[in-house]
Short mmCIF file of C-alpha atoms in Angstrom, two decimals:
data_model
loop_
_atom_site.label_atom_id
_atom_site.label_comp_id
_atom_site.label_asym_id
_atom_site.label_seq_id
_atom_site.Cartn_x
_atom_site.Cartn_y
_atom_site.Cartn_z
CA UNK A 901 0.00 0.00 0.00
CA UNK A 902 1.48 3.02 -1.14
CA UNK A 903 2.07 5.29 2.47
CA UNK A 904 0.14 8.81 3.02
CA UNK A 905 3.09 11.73 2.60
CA UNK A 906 3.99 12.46 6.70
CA UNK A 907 2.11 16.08 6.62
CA UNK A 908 -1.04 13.99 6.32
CA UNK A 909 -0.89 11.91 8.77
CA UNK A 910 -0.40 14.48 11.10
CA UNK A 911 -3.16 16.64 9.92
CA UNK A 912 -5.09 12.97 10.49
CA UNK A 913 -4.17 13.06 14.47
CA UNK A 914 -4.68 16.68 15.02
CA UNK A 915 -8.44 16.12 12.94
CA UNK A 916 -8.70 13.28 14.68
CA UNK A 917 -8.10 14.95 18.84
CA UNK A 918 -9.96 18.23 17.40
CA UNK A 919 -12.54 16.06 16.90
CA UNK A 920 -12.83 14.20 19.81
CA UNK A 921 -12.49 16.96 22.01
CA UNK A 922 -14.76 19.19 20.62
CA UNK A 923 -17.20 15.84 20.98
CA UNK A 924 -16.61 15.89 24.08
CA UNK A 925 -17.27 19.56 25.60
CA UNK A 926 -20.67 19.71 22.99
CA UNK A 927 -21.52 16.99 24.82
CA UNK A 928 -21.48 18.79 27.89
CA UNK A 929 -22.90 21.83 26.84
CA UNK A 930 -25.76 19.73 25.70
CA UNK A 931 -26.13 18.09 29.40
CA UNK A 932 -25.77 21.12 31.03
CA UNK A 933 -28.60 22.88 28.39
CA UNK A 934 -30.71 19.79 28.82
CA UNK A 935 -30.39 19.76 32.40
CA UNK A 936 -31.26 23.75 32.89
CA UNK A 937 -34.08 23.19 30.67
CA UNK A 938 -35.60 20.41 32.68
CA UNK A 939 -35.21 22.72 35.67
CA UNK A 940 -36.83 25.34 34.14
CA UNK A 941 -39.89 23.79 33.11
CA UNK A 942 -40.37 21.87 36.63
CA UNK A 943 -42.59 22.90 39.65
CA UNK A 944 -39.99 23.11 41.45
CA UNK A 945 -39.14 26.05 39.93
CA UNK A 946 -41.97 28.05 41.10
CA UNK A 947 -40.29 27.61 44.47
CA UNK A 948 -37.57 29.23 44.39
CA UNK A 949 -39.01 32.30 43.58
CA UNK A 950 -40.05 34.63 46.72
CA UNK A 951 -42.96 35.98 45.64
CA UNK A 952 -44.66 32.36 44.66
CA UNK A 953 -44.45 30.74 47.99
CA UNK A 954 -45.65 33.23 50.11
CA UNK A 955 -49.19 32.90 51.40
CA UNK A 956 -49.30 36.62 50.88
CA UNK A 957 -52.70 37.18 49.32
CA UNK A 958 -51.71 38.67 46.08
CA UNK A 959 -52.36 42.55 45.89
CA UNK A 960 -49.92 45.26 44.86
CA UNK A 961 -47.94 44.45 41.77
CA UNK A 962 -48.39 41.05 40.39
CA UNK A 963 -45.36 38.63 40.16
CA UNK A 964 -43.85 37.77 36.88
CA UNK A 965 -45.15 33.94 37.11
CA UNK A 966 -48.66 34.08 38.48
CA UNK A 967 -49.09 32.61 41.69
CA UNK A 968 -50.80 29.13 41.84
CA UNK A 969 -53.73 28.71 44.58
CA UNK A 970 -52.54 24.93 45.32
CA UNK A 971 -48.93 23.34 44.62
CA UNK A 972 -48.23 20.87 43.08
CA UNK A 973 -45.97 18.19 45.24
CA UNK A 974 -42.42 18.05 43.79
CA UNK A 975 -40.63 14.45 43.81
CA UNK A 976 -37.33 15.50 45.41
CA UNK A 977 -37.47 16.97 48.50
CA UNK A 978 -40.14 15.29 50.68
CA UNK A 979 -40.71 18.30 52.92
CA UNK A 980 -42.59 20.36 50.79
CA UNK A 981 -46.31 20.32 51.76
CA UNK A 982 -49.69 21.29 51.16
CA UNK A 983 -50.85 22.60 54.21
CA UNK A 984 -54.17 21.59 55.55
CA UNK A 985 -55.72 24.14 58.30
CA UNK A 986 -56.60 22.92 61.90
CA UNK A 987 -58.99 24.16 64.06
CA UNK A 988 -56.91 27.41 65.85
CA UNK A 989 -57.42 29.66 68.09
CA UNK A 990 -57.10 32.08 66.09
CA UNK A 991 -58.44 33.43 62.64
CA UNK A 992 -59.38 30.04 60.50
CA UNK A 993 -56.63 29.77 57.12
CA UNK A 994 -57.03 29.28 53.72
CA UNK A 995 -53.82 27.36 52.07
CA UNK A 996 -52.79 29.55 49.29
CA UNK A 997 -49.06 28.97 48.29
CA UNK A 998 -46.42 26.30 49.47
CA UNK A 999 -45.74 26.20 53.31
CA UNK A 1000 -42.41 26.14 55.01
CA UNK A 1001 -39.97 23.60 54.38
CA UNK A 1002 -38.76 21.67 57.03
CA UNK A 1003 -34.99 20.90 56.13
CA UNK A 1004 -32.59 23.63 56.46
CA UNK A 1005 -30.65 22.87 53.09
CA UNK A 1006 -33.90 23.85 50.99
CA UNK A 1007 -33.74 27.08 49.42
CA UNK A 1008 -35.01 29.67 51.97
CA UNK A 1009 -38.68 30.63 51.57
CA UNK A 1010 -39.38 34.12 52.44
CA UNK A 1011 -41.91 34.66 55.45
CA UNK A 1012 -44.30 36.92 55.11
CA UNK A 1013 -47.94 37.19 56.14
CA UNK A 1014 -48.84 33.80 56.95
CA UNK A 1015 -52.17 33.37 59.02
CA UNK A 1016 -51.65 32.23 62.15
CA UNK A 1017 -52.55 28.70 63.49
CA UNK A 1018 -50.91 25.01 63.15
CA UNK A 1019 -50.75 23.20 59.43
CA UNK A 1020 -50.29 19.64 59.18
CA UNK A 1021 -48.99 18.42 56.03
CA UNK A 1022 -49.55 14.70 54.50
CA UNK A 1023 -47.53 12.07 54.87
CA UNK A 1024 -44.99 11.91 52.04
CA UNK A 1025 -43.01 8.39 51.62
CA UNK A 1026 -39.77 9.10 52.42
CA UNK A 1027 -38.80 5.18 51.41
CA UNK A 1028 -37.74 4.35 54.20
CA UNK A 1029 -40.60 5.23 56.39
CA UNK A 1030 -42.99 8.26 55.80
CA UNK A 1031 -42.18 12.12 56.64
CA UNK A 1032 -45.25 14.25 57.63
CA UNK A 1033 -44.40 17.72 59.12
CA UNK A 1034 -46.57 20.16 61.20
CA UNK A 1035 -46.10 23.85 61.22
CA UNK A 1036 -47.31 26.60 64.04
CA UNK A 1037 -47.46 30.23 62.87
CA UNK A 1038 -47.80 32.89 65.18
CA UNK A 1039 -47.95 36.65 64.79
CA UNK A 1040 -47.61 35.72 61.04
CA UNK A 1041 -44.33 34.00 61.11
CA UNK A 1042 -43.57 30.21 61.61
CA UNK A 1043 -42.63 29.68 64.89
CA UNK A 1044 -42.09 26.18 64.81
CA UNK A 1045 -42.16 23.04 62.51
CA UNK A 1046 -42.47 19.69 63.99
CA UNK A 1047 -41.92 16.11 62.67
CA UNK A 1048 -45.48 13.97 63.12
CA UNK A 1049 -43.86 11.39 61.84
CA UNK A 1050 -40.24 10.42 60.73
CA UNK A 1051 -38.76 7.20 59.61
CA UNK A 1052 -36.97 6.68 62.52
CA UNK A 1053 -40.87 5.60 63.96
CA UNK A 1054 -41.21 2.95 61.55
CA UNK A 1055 -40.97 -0.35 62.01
CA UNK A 1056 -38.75 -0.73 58.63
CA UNK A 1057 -37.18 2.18 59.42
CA UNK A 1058 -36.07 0.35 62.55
CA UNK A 1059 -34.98 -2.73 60.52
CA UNK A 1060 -32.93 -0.59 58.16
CA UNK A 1061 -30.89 1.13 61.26
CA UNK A 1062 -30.62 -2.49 62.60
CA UNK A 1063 -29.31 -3.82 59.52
CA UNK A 1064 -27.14 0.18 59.30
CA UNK A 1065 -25.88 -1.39 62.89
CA UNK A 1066 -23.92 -4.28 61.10
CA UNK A 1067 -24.42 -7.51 62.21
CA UNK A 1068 -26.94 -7.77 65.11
CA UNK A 1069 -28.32 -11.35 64.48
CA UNK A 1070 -31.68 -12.67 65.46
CA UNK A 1071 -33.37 -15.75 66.49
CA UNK A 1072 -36.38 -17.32 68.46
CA UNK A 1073 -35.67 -17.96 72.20
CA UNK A 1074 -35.57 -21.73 72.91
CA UNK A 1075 -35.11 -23.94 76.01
CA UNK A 1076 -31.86 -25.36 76.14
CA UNK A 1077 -31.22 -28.91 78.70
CA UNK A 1078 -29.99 -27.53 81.98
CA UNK A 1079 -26.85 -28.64 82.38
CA UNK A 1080 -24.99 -25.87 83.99
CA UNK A 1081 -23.11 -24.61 86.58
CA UNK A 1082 -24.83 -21.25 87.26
CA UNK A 1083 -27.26 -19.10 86.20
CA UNK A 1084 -27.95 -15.46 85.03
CA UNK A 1085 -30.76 -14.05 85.00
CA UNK A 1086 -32.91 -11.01 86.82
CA UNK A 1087 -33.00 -11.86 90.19
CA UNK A 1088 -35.91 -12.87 91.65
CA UNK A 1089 -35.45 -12.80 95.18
CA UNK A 1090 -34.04 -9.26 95.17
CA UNK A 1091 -37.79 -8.00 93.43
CA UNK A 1092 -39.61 -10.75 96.18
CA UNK A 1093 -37.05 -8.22 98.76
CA UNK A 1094 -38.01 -5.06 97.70
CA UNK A 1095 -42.00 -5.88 96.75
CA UNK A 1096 -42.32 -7.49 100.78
CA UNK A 1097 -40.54 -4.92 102.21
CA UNK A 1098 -42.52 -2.07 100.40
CA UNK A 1099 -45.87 -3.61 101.78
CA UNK A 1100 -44.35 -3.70 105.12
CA UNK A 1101 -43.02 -0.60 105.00
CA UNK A 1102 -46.69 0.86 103.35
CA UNK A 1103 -48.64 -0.54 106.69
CA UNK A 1104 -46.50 0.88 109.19
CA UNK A 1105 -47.20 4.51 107.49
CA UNK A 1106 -49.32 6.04 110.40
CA UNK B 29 -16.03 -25.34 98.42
CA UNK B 30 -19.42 -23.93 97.73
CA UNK B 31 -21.79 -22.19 99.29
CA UNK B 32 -24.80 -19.67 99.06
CA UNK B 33 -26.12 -17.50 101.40
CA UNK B 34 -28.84 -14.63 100.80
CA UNK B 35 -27.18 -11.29 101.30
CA UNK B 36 -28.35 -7.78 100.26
CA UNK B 37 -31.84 -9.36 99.45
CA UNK B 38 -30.47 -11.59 97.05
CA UNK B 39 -28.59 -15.22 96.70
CA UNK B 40 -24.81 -14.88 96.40
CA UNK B 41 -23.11 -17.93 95.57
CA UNK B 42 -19.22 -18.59 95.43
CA UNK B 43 -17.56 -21.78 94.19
CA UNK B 44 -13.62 -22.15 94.76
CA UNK B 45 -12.34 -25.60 93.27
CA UNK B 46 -8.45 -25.20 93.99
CA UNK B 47 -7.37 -28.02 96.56
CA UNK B 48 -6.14 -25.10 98.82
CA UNK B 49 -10.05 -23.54 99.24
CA UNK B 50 -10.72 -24.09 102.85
CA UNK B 51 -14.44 -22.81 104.62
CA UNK B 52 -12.43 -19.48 105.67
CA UNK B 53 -11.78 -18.84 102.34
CA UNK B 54 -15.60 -18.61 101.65
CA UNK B 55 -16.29 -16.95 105.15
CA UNK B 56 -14.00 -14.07 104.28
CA UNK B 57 -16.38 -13.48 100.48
CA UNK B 58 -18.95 -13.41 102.37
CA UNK B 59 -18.06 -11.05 105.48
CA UNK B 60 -17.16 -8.25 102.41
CA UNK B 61 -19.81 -8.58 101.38
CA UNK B 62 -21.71 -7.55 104.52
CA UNK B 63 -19.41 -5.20 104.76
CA UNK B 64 -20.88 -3.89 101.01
CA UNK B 65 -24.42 -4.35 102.58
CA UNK B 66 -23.62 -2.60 105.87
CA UNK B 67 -22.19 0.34 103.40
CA UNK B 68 -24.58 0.72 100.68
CA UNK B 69 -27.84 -0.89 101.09
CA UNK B 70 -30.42 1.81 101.07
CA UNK B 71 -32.66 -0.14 103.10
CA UNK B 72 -30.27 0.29 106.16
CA UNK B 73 -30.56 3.20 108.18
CA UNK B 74 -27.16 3.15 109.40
CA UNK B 75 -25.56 2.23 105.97
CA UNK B 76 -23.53 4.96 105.01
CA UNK B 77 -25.44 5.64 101.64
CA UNK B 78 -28.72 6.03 103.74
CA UNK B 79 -26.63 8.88 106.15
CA UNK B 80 -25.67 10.54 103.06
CA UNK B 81 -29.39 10.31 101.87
CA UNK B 82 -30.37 11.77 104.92
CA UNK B 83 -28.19 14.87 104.51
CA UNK B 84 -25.65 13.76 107.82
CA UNK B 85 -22.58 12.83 105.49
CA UNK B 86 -21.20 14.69 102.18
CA UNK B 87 -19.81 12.48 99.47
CA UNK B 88 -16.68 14.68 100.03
CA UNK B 89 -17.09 13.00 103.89
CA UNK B 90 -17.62 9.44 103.24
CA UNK B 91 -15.39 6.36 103.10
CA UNK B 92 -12.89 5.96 100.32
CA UNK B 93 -15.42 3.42 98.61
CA UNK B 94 -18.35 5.28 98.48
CA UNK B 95 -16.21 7.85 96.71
CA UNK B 96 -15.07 5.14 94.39
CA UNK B 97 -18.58 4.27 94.04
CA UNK B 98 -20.02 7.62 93.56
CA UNK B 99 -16.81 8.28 90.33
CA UNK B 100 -17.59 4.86 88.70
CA UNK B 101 -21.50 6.05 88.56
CA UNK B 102 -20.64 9.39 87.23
CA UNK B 103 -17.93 7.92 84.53
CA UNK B 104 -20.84 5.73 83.71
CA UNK B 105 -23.50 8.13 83.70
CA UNK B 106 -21.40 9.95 81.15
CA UNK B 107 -20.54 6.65 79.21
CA UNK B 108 -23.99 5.43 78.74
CA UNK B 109 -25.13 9.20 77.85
CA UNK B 110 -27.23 9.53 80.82
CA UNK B 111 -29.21 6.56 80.38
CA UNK B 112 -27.04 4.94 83.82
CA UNK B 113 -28.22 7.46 86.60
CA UNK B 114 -27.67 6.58 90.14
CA UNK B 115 -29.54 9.74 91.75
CA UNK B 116 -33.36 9.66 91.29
CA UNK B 117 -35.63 13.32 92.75
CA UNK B 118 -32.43 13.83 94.77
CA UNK B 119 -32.34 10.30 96.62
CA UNK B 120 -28.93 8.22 95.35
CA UNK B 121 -29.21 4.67 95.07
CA UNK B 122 -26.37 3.34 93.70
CA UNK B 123 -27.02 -0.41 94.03
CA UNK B 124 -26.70 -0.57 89.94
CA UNK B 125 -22.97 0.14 89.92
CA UNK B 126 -21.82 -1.22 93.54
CA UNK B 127 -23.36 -5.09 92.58
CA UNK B 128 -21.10 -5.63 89.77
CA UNK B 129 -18.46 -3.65 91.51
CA UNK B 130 -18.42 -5.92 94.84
CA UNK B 131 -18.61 -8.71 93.19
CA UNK B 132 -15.62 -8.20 90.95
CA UNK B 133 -13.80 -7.00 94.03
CA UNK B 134 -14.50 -10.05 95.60
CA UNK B 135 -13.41 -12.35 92.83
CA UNK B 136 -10.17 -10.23 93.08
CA UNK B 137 -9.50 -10.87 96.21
CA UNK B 138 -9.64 -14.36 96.00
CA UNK B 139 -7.13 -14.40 92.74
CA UNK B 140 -4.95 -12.02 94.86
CA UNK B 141 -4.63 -15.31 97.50
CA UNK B 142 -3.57 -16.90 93.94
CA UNK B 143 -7.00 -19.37 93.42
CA UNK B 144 -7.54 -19.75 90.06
CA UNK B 145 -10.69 -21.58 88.96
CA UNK B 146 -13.83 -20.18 90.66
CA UNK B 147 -16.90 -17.72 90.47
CA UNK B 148 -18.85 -15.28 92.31
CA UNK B 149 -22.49 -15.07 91.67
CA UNK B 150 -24.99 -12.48 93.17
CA UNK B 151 -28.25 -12.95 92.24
CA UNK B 152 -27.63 -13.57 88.98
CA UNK B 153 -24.17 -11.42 88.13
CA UNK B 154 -20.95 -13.65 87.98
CA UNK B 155 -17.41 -13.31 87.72
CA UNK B 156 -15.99 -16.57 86.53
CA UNK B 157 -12.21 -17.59 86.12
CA UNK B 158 -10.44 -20.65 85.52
CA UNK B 159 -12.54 -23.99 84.69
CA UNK B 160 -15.25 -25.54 85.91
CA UNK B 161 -14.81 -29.04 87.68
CA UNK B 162 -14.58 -31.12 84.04
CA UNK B 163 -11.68 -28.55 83.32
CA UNK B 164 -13.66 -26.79 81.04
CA UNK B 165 -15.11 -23.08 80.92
CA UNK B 166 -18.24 -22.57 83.17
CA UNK B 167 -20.91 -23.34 81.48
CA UNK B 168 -23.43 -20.47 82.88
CA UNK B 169 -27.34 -20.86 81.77
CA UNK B 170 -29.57 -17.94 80.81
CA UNK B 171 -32.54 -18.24 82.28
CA UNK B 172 -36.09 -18.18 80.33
CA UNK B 173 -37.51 -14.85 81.13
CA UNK B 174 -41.12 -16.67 80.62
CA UNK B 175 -40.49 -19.88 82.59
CA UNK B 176 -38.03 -19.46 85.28
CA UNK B 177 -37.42 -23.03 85.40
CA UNK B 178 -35.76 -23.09 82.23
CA UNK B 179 -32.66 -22.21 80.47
CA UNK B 180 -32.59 -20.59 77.02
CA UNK B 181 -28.70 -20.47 76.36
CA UNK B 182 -25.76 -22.02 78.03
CA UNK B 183 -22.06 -20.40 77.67
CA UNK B 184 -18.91 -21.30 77.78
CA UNK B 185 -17.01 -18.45 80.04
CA UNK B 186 -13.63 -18.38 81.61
CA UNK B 187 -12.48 -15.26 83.20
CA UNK B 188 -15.05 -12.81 82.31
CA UNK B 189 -18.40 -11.24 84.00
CA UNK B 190 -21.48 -11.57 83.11
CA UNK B 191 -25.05 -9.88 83.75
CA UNK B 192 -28.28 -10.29 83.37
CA UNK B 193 -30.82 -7.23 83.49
CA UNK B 194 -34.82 -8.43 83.50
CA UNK B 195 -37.62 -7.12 83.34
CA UNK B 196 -39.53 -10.28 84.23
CA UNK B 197 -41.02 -9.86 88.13
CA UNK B 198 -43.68 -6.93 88.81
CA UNK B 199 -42.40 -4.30 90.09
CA UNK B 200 -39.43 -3.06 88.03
CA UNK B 201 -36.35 -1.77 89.78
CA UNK B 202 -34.74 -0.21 86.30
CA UNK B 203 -36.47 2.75 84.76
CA UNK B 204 -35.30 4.78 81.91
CA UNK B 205 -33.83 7.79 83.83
CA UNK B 206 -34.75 10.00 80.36
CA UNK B 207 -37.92 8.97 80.67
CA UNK B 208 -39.22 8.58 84.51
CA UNK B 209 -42.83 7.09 83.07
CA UNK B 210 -41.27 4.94 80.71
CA UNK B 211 -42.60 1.85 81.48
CA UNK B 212 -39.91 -0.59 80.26
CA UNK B 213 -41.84 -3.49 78.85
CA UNK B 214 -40.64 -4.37 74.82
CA UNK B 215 -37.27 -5.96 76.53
CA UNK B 216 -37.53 -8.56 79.01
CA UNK B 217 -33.91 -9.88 79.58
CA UNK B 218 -30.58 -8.42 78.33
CA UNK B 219 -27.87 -10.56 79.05
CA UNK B 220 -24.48 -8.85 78.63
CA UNK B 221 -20.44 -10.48 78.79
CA UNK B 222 -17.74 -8.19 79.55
CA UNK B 223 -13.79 -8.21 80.23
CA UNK B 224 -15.22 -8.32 83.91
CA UNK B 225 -18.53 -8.24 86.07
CA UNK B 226 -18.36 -4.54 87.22
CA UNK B 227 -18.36 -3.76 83.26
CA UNK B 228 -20.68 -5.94 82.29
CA UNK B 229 -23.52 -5.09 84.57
CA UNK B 230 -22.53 -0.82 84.91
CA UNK B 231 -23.52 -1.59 80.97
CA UNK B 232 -26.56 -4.07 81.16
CA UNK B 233 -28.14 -1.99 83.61
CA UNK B 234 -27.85 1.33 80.85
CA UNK B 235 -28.52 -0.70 78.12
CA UNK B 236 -31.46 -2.41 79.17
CA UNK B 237 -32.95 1.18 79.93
CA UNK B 238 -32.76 2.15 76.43
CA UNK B 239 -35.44 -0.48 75.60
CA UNK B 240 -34.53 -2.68 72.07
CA UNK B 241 -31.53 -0.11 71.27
CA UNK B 242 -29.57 -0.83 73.97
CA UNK B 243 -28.55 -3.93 71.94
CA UNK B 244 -26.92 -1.68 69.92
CA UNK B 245 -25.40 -0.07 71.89
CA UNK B 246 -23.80 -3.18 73.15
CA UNK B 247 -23.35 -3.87 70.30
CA UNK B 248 -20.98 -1.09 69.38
CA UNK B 249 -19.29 -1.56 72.60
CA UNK B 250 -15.77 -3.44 72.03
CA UNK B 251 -15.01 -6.35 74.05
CA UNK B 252 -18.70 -6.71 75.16
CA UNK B 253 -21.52 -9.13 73.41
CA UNK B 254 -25.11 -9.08 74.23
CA UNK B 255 -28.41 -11.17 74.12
CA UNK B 256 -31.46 -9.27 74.57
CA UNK B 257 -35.14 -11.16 74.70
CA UNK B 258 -37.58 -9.18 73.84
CA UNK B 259 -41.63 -9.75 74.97
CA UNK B 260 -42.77 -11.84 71.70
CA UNK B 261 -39.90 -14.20 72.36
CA UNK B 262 -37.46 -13.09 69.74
CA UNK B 263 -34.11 -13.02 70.71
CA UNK B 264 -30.85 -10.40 69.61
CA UNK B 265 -27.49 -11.44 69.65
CA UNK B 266 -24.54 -8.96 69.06
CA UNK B 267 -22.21 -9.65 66.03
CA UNK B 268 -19.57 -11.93 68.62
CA UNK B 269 -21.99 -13.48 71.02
CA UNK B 270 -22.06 -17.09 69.27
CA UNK B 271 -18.57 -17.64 70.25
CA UNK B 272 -19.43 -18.08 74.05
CA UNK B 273 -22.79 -20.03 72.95
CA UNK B 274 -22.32 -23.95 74.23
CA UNK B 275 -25.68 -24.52 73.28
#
């Protein structure tokens, strides 16, 4: 096979890098496009923006995206809630915009003029377990979120943490043949002690 | 030589096999231990813990064991994270930490006269060392929290404590000091083997106060293994526990 002059073959490697590398960062500006795009179009969105979440009732000059009466769940963070109003004692709520979140590393959600009494949201599935939050507002402002429920409280939950704790092992208790040479165990006599002497102790109060 | 006697409200048993054991050897167990009784029992008037109780005696007054005693309770406290508390509405009873601790003074005593295969068991805590009389480990049985009759486990142990915390007879005498209206009732029986008796029951007692965790926390413990019963009959063991099962 007659040989390509030398000048080509290089031109052939420099195509040939030029090519891949150009392949390459395209390809990441097309992630990085796709992924903003994705953002952009999400509910999530919505949140982020001040105005949005407030439960301000909307007077003065309207926001740029119009404010939506309920909120739509988002998948990520399972935090965000709808809140439902309780009985208060003070004015009675409507839910009009996205309540509080409950983990700090959300982005911040300005407080403005919420109405005042205690919002339970529902119970969001967490996987492990199920996550339902309850916020108190007072003068306006949230003055406290609480956890109704958390994995930790679940029963699975419980198993996963036992399983995170590596190698407890279980079994059913059975009865062995006695053959020992002690035995441990809660005393009995020392309960018998302190039960008798209590009741002796009860009838000689005057 | 063995014998049992019932001392601070419970049965304490000590076994010496060594040719050398003689009835003094047992006699002089036993009169520390009234000595520990005489000291610490609450339900003495004149024990020292009950003058201290009473507001006659400061800890900074009292005898160089109930210091000891009062130091091992806080380093536990502080070890278990508060869930080992020896002081209760501002009454101290400290009968959690000074059981294990007599009785692993007491099995030190008798290695310091140089016997070698024995135990010491009070009301269900032991200190074993050496071999039993087949010249193998002590084989120690834990009993069935829901037939006291039987045995659920027997160990092989040689120079190591061990302690069982229960649940198992109305009117329970360990509360969760987090939680004064706990009432313990998801664990039944935690049994718990450490380097030495003092250890092993300081930690029993704390563990079995934080209800089914406290497996866990035995569990992360090193040089401790646990087995923890729990009221439907299922039982825990820690990751190391099978190597002292017999059966």
């Amino acid at each position: 096979m007659q040989s390509e002059p030398d000048w080509v073959i290089e031109l052939y490697k420099i195509a040939k890098k030029l090519f891949l590398s150009t392949f390459v960062v395209v390809s990441f500006l097309v992630y990085v496009v796709h992924e903003r795009f994705v953002e952009l179009t999400s509910p999530t969105a919505e949140a982020t923006q001040p105005q949005d979440t407030s439960l301000r009732q909307p007077t003065g000059p309207v926001a740029a995206v119009t404010p939506q009466p309920t909120v739509e769940i988002p998948t990520a963070p399972p935090s965000v809630f709808q809140p439902q109003p309780q009985p208060s004692p003070t004015a009675p709520a409507q839910p009009t915009a996205v309540p509080p979140t409950a983990v700090p590393t959300d982005p911040p959600i300005a407080q403005g003029q919420y109405k005042d009494g205690v919002y339970t949201g529902p119970e969001i599935d967490a996987y492990y377990g199920l996550v339902q939050v309850q916020a108190t507002i007072q003068n306006g402002q949230i003055a406290s979120v609480n956890f109704l429920e958390y994995p930790q409280h679940r029963r699975t939950s419980q198993e996963i943490n036992a399983q995170a704790m590596p190698y407890l092992q279980t079994e059913a208790m059975q009865a062995q043949s006695a053959n020992v040479n002690i035995i441990s165990g809660a005393t009995l006599t020392s309960e018998a002690f302190i039960m008798s002497l209590q009741s002796a102790l009860d009838t000689a109060k005057p | 030589m063995k014998e049992t006697r019932i001392l601070m409200g419970m049965p304490v048993a000590v076994e010496v096999l060594d040719a050398n054991a003689t009835q003094a050897t047992l006699d002089e167990v036993y009169a520390y231990f009234e000595y520990v009784d005489a000291t610490f029992s609450t339900y003495k008037d004149t024990s020292e813990i009950s003058r201290i109780n009473r507001g006659e005696l400061t800890v900074a007054e009292a005898s160089p064991d109930m210091q000891t005693i009062f130091a091992l309770a806080e380093d536990t406290k502080l070890a278990t994270d508060g869930f080992f508390e020896i002081a209760h509405d501002g009454y101290i009873d400290p009968s959690g930490v000074v059981k294990g601790w007599a009785i692993d003074q007491a099995a030190l005593q008798l290695r310091d006269k140089g016997f070698k295969n024995f135990y010491v068991d009070a009301g269900g805590d032991i200190q074993a060392y050496g071999y039993n009389d087949q010249h193998e480990p002590w084989r120690v049985g834990i009993r069935n929290p829901f037939n006291l009759r039987e045995i659920v486990k027997v160990l092989a142990l040689t120079d190591c404590g061990v302690a069982t915390s229960g649940n198992y007879v109305r009117g329970h005498h360990i509360y969760n000091p987090k939680q004064l209206n706990d009432q313990l009732t998801q664990v039944v029986s935690l049994t718990v083997i450490g380097p030495n008796i003092y250890e092993a029951d300081r930690f029993a007692t704390a563990a079995f106060a934080m209800g089914p965790a406290g497996i866990s926390f035995i569990e992360n413990l090193a040089d401790f293994e646990g087995y923890m019963i729990e009221a439907d009959g299922q039982a825990t063991l820690t990751s190391g526990f099978r190597r002292y099962v017999a059966s």
